[in-house]
Short mmCIF file of C-alpha atoms in Angstrom, two decimals:
data_model
loop_
_atom_site.label_atom_id
_atom_site.label_comp_id
_atom_site.label_asym_id
_atom_site.label_seq_id
_atom_site.Cartn_x
_atom_site.Cartn_y
_atom_site.Cartn_z
CA MET A 1 -32.12 15.88 11.05
CA LYS A 2 -32.63 16.37 6.61
CA ALA A 3 -29.60 15.12 4.84
CA LEU A 4 -29.43 16.48 1.17
CA PHE A 5 -27.91 15.00 -1.12
CA TYR A 6 -26.43 16.75 -4.05
CA LYS A 7 -24.38 17.51 -7.23
CA ASP A 8 -22.07 20.76 -7.39
CA GLY A 9 -20.33 20.17 -11.28
CA LYS A 10 -18.56 16.54 -11.17
CA HIS A 11 -18.19 16.76 -6.87
CA LEU A 12 -21.09 14.94 -4.91
CA LYS A 13 -22.44 16.76 -1.53
CA VAL A 14 -23.64 17.01 1.61
CA GLU A 15 -25.53 19.29 3.89
CA PHE A 16 -27.29 18.63 7.39
CA ASP A 17 -30.76 20.23 8.02
CA GLY A 18 -29.37 23.04 5.45
CA ASP A 19 -25.56 23.44 7.16
CA TRP A 20 -22.16 22.42 5.76
CA ASN A 21 -20.34 21.42 8.58
CA ALA A 22 -18.24 18.54 9.69
CA LEU A 23 -20.40 16.14 9.36
CA SER A 24 -20.35 16.74 5.88
CA MET A 25 -17.16 16.76 5.35
CA PHE A 26 -16.40 13.91 7.18
CA ILE A 27 -18.90 11.44 4.69
CA GLU A 28 -17.55 13.78 0.92
CA THR A 29 -14.32 12.54 2.15
CA ASP A 30 -14.06 9.32 4.33
CA GLY A 31 -17.83 7.86 3.80
CA GLU A 32 -16.51 5.48 1.62
CA TRP A 33 -14.19 4.38 3.48
CA SER A 34 -14.89 0.56 5.24
CA GLU A 35 -12.68 0.93 8.06
CA ILE A 36 -14.83 3.96 9.85
CA ARG A 37 -17.99 2.16 8.95
CA LYS A 38 -16.74 -1.01 10.81
CA HIS A 39 -15.56 1.37 13.86
CA ILE A 40 -19.47 3.17 13.91
CA GLU A 41 -20.61 -0.33 13.90
CA LEU A 42 -18.61 -2.13 16.37
CA ASN A 43 -19.58 1.12 18.35
CA LYS A 44 -16.40 1.52 19.70
CA LYS A 45 -14.81 4.07 22.46
CA ASP A 46 -11.69 5.60 21.18
CA GLY A 47 -11.52 7.97 18.94
CA CYS A 48 -10.76 7.40 15.32
CA ALA A 49 -9.11 9.61 12.65
CA GLY A 50 -10.60 10.30 8.89
CA ASN A 51 -8.64 11.60 6.07
CA THR A 52 -9.98 15.97 7.30
CA SER A 53 -12.10 14.98 10.61
CA LEU A 54 -12.49 13.17 13.78
CA ILE A 55 -15.19 10.59 15.52
CA THR A 56 -15.37 10.59 19.35
CA HIS A 57 -17.76 8.31 21.23
CA ILE A 58 -19.15 10.32 23.56
CA SER A 59 -21.19 8.17 25.17
CA GLY A 60 -24.19 4.87 24.41
CA SER A 61 -24.30 5.37 20.62
CA LYS A 62 -23.79 8.37 20.26
CA TYR A 63 -20.47 9.90 18.07
CA CYS A 64 -19.41 13.57 18.04
CA VAL A 65 -17.94 14.68 14.34
CA PHE A 66 -15.61 17.33 14.36
CA CYS A 67 -12.81 18.92 11.81
CA THR A 68 -9.14 20.15 13.46
CA LEU A 69 -8.47 21.77 9.81
CA GLY A 70 -9.81 24.92 11.40
CA LEU A 71 -12.10 26.09 8.66
CA GLY A 72 -14.70 26.54 11.54
CA LEU A 73 -17.65 23.88 10.52
CA SER A 74 -19.24 23.13 13.55
CA SER A 75 -19.08 19.91 14.83
CA VAL A 76 -21.67 17.71 15.02
CA GLU A 77 -24.05 15.02 17.78
CA ILE A 78 -24.58 12.08 16.48
CA ASP A 79 -26.47 8.62 16.52
CA GLN A 80 -24.86 5.28 15.58
CA LYS A 81 -27.94 4.56 13.57
CA GLN A 82 -28.22 7.58 12.13
CA LEU A 83 -24.67 7.79 10.64
CA LEU A 84 -25.06 4.38 9.46
CA LYS A 85 -28.50 5.31 7.40
CA ILE A 86 -26.12 8.35 6.25
CA PHE A 87 -23.27 6.02 4.98
CA ASP A 88 -25.47 3.79 3.46
CA ALA A 89 -27.11 6.56 1.58
CA TRP A 90 -23.85 7.91 0.51
CA ASP A 91 -23.05 4.69 -0.56
CA GLU A 92 -26.30 4.97 -2.53
CA PHE A 93 -26.63 8.11 -4.07
CA ASN A 94 -22.54 7.58 -5.11
CA ARG A 95 -23.42 4.86 -7.20
CA ASP A 96 -26.58 6.32 -8.45
CA ARG A 97 -24.31 8.99 -10.74
CA LYS A 98 -27.42 9.84 -12.36
CA LYS A 99 -29.35 10.90 -9.47
CA LYS A 100 -28.52 15.08 -9.44
CA SER A 101 -30.22 15.54 -5.68
CA PHE A 102 -32.38 14.26 -2.76
CA ILE A 103 -33.09 14.19 1.31
CA ILE A 104 -32.93 11.72 3.83
CA GLU A 105 -34.35 11.47 7.45
CA VAL A 106 -31.98 10.73 9.87
#
């Protein structure tokens, strides 16, 4: 999976494999919320609600991120380590406001 972090005007955005999906919305709206990061780091089995998205534990270290706002965004299944790597990249992108875009492999 490739994550493209980019600026759209003043807004920071992220796409995964060229798609803006539930994971994109989750990272953009809740990616800096430390409680969600802790929830994922501790590999908790119960679900976790962000402002716009929900994360549920599937099994092992797999999670599903989905949106219930009726926007038709596709859900994403993702491994815990991948999700934490995305959080770190989002934090880096958010701190360095000079970057126009960058891509990471997750």
